[in-house]
């Protein structure tokens, strides 16, 4: 009976660890290029490393918007990086596309410093810029 109770207590203890609250840290306004090109990094600090990373581009039709970590992406056990990029009319294509590509390159180069895996970086967002980045990646792979 004593061994059974000990086994139950150990099982409950491991369940408690499995459902422990993931803690996060946020680093804001990291420069990756020039002018408006800064990014925020939201990353877990008490999960198994390396973890996946989502680079999230804000919407705004290339004329507005500001970097933001969406609530739906928080507390999921992954890092989220939210870059700003230059906007029209101060920038024109391909400048904002280059800014976005540079942000992704920065993340791939530096995410290991925060515990992430540079081989598990995913690009997403509300921005038309996300589509432009995917098209650029496809063209690079077919060249």
mmCIF file of C-alpha atoms in Angstrom:
data_model
loop_
_atom_site.group_PDB
_atom_site.id
_atom_site.type_symbol
_atom_site.label_atom_id
_atom_site.label_comp_id
_atom_site.label_asym_id
_atom_site.label_seq_id
_atom_site.Cartn_x
_atom_site.Cartn_y
_atom_site.Cartn_z
ATOM 1 C CA UNK A 1 0.000 0.000 0.000
ATOM 2 C CA UNK A 2 2.805 2.394 0.887
ATOM 3 C CA UNK A 3 4.450 1.756 -2.522
ATOM 4 C CA UNK A 4 1.117 2.354 -4.282
ATOM 5 C CA UNK A 5 0.671 5.722 -2.556
ATOM 6 C CA UNK A 6 4.249 6.679 -3.396
ATOM 7 C CA UNK A 7 3.631 5.763 -7.045
ATOM 8 C CA UNK A 8 0.464 7.901 -7.124
ATOM 9 C CA UNK A 9 2.279 10.845 -5.537
ATOM 10 C CA UNK A 10 5.104 10.585 -8.079
ATOM 11 C CA UNK A 11 2.598 10.412 -10.945
ATOM 12 C CA UNK A 12 0.740 13.467 -9.657
ATOM 13 C CA UNK A 13 4.022 15.303 -9.217
ATOM 14 C CA UNK A 14 5.027 14.624 -12.825
ATOM 15 C CA UNK A 15 1.584 15.736 -14.047
ATOM 16 C CA UNK A 16 1.997 18.968 -12.104
ATOM 17 C CA UNK A 17 5.340 19.579 -13.852
ATOM 18 C CA UNK A 18 3.822 18.788 -17.259
ATOM 19 C CA UNK A 19 1.140 21.429 -16.789
ATOM 20 C CA UNK A 20 3.386 24.040 -15.198
ATOM 21 C CA UNK A 21 2.908 27.558 -16.467
ATOM 22 C CA UNK A 22 5.270 28.412 -19.302
ATOM 23 C CA UNK A 23 7.032 31.680 -18.535
ATOM 24 C CA UNK A 24 8.008 34.141 -21.233
ATOM 25 C CA UNK A 25 10.369 37.019 -21.623
ATOM 26 C CA UNK A 26 9.969 39.891 -24.065
ATOM 27 C CA UNK A 27 12.775 41.916 -25.578
ATOM 28 C CA UNK A 28 11.607 45.051 -27.388
ATOM 29 C CA UNK A 29 12.992 47.279 -30.132
ATOM 30 C CA UNK A 30 15.961 45.208 -31.270
ATOM 31 C CA UNK A 31 17.426 46.914 -34.355
ATOM 32 C CA UNK A 32 17.921 44.669 -37.358
ATOM 33 C CA UNK A 33 18.446 47.329 -39.993
ATOM 34 C CA UNK A 34 17.826 51.085 -40.210
ATOM 35 C CA UNK A 35 15.139 53.643 -39.356
ATOM 36 C CA UNK A 36 11.890 51.907 -38.366
ATOM 37 C CA UNK A 37 13.386 48.405 -38.642
ATOM 38 C CA UNK A 38 13.129 47.132 -35.094
ATOM 39 C CA UNK A 39 11.647 43.923 -33.786
ATOM 40 C CA UNK A 40 10.166 42.550 -30.581
ATOM 41 C CA UNK A 41 11.032 39.037 -29.434
ATOM 42 C CA UNK A 42 8.617 37.097 -27.224
ATOM 43 C CA UNK A 43 10.126 33.782 -26.183
ATOM 44 C CA UNK A 44 9.600 31.025 -23.626
ATOM 45 C CA UNK A 45 12.212 30.715 -20.914
ATOM 46 C CA UNK A 46 11.216 27.473 -19.182
ATOM 47 C CA UNK A 47 10.421 25.041 -22.006
ATOM 48 C CA UNK A 48 12.439 22.408 -23.754
ATOM 49 C CA UNK A 49 14.932 24.020 -26.102
ATOM 50 C CA UNK A 50 15.334 24.578 -28.936
ATOM 51 C CA UNK A 51 11.817 25.784 -29.729
ATOM 52 C CA UNK A 52 10.042 26.905 -32.893
ATOM 53 C CA UNK A 53 9.796 30.565 -33.853
ATOM 54 C CA UNK A 54 7.121 32.467 -35.774
ATOM 55 C CA UNK A 55 8.078 35.735 -37.476
ATOM 56 C CA UNK A 56 4.806 37.690 -37.503
ATOM 57 C CA UNK A 57 4.410 40.644 -39.901
ATOM 58 C CA UNK A 58 1.736 43.179 -38.986
ATOM 59 C CA UNK A 59 -0.886 44.277 -41.491
ATOM 60 C CA UNK A 60 -1.556 47.781 -42.735
ATOM 61 C CA UNK A 61 -1.388 47.685 -46.516
ATOM 62 C CA UNK A 62 2.287 48.726 -46.466
ATOM 63 C CA UNK A 63 1.166 52.245 -45.473
ATOM 64 C CA UNK A 64 0.454 51.744 -41.761
ATOM 65 C CA UNK A 65 0.557 49.367 -38.836
ATOM 66 C CA UNK A 66 2.991 48.626 -36.069
ATOM 67 C CA UNK A 67 4.725 45.528 -34.752
ATOM 68 C CA UNK A 68 2.667 43.525 -32.294
ATOM 69 C CA UNK A 69 2.674 40.055 -30.720
ATOM 70 C CA UNK A 70 -0.882 38.771 -31.329
ATOM 71 C CA UNK A 71 -2.685 37.414 -28.249
ATOM 72 C CA UNK A 72 -3.515 34.195 -30.143
ATOM 73 C CA UNK A 73 0.206 33.446 -30.537
ATOM 74 C CA UNK A 74 1.167 34.108 -26.919
ATOM 75 C CA UNK A 75 1.615 31.281 -24.420
ATOM 76 C CA UNK A 76 1.933 28.537 -27.059
ATOM 77 C CA UNK A 77 5.443 27.304 -26.223
ATOM 78 C CA UNK A 78 6.997 29.027 -29.232
ATOM 79 C CA UNK A 79 8.838 32.280 -29.777
ATOM 80 C CA UNK A 80 7.160 35.064 -31.720
ATOM 81 C CA UNK A 81 9.166 37.808 -33.388
ATOM 82 C CA UNK A 82 7.281 40.895 -34.562
ATOM 83 C CA UNK A 83 9.267 43.195 -36.865
ATOM 84 C CA UNK A 84 8.499 46.686 -38.059
ATOM 85 C CA UNK A 85 9.517 47.651 -41.562
ATOM 86 C CA UNK A 86 9.599 50.868 -43.525
ATOM 87 C CA UNK A 87 6.275 51.965 -44.981
ATOM 88 C CA UNK A 88 5.038 53.663 -48.140
ATOM 89 C CA UNK A 89 5.523 56.499 -49.148
ATOM 90 C CA UNK A 90 8.842 56.799 -47.236
ATOM 91 C CA UNK A 91 9.811 53.428 -48.723
ATOM 92 C CA UNK A 92 8.869 51.762 -51.969
ATOM 93 C CA UNK A 93 9.133 48.245 -53.252
ATOM 94 C CA UNK A 94 11.570 46.503 -53.034
ATOM 95 C CA UNK A 95 12.677 48.409 -49.904
ATOM 96 C CA UNK A 96 9.983 47.081 -47.544
ATOM 97 C CA UNK A 97 10.404 43.590 -48.987
ATOM 98 C CA UNK A 98 14.142 43.844 -48.323
ATOM 99 C CA UNK A 99 13.410 45.037 -44.768
ATOM 100 C CA UNK A 100 11.195 42.006 -44.177
ATOM 101 C CA UNK A 101 13.738 39.608 -45.664
ATOM 102 C CA UNK A 102 16.428 41.166 -43.486
ATOM 103 C CA UNK A 103 14.208 40.674 -40.407
ATOM 104 C CA UNK A 104 13.782 36.979 -41.217
ATOM 105 C CA UNK A 105 17.534 36.631 -41.841
ATOM 106 C CA UNK A 106 18.232 38.319 -38.488
ATOM 107 C CA UNK A 107 15.920 35.866 -36.720
ATOM 108 C CA UNK A 108 17.541 32.837 -38.360
ATOM 109 C CA UNK A 109 20.983 34.161 -37.418
ATOM 110 C CA UNK A 110 20.155 35.144 -33.794
ATOM 111 C CA UNK A 111 17.234 33.042 -32.496
ATOM 112 C CA UNK A 112 19.600 30.447 -31.023
ATOM 113 C CA UNK A 113 20.745 33.152 -28.555
ATOM 114 C CA UNK A 114 17.191 33.112 -27.153
ATOM 115 C CA UNK A 115 16.835 29.308 -27.161
ATOM 116 C CA UNK A 116 15.191 28.863 -30.545
ATOM 117 C CA UNK A 117 16.073 26.569 -33.421
ATOM 118 C CA UNK A 118 17.155 28.469 -36.562
ATOM 119 C CA UNK A 119 15.932 25.516 -38.627
ATOM 120 C CA UNK A 120 12.379 25.944 -37.282
ATOM 121 C CA UNK A 121 11.586 29.561 -38.186
ATOM 122 C CA UNK A 122 8.177 30.151 -39.773
ATOM 123 C CA UNK A 123 6.945 33.314 -41.488
ATOM 124 C CA UNK A 124 3.354 34.470 -41.131
ATOM 125 C CA UNK A 125 1.254 37.565 -40.621
ATOM 126 C CA UNK A 126 -1.557 39.788 -41.787
ATOM 127 C CA UNK A 127 0.633 41.691 -44.174
ATOM 128 C CA UNK A 128 0.777 41.569 -47.953
ATOM 129 C CA UNK A 129 4.489 41.607 -47.251
ATOM 130 C CA UNK A 130 4.245 38.011 -45.996
ATOM 131 C CA UNK A 131 3.106 36.947 -49.470
ATOM 132 C CA UNK A 132 5.995 38.851 -51.061
ATOM 133 C CA UNK A 133 8.478 37.084 -48.789
ATOM 134 C CA UNK A 134 7.074 33.665 -49.667
ATOM 135 C CA UNK A 135 7.288 34.503 -53.372
ATOM 136 C CA UNK A 136 10.900 35.591 -52.910
ATOM 137 C CA UNK A 137 11.736 32.341 -51.110
ATOM 138 C CA UNK A 138 10.150 30.274 -53.869
ATOM 139 C CA UNK A 139 12.076 32.187 -56.532
ATOM 140 C CA UNK A 140 15.327 31.705 -54.604
ATOM 141 C CA UNK A 141 14.742 27.942 -54.404
ATOM 142 C CA UNK A 142 13.982 27.599 -58.105
ATOM 143 C CA UNK A 143 16.931 29.705 -59.240
#
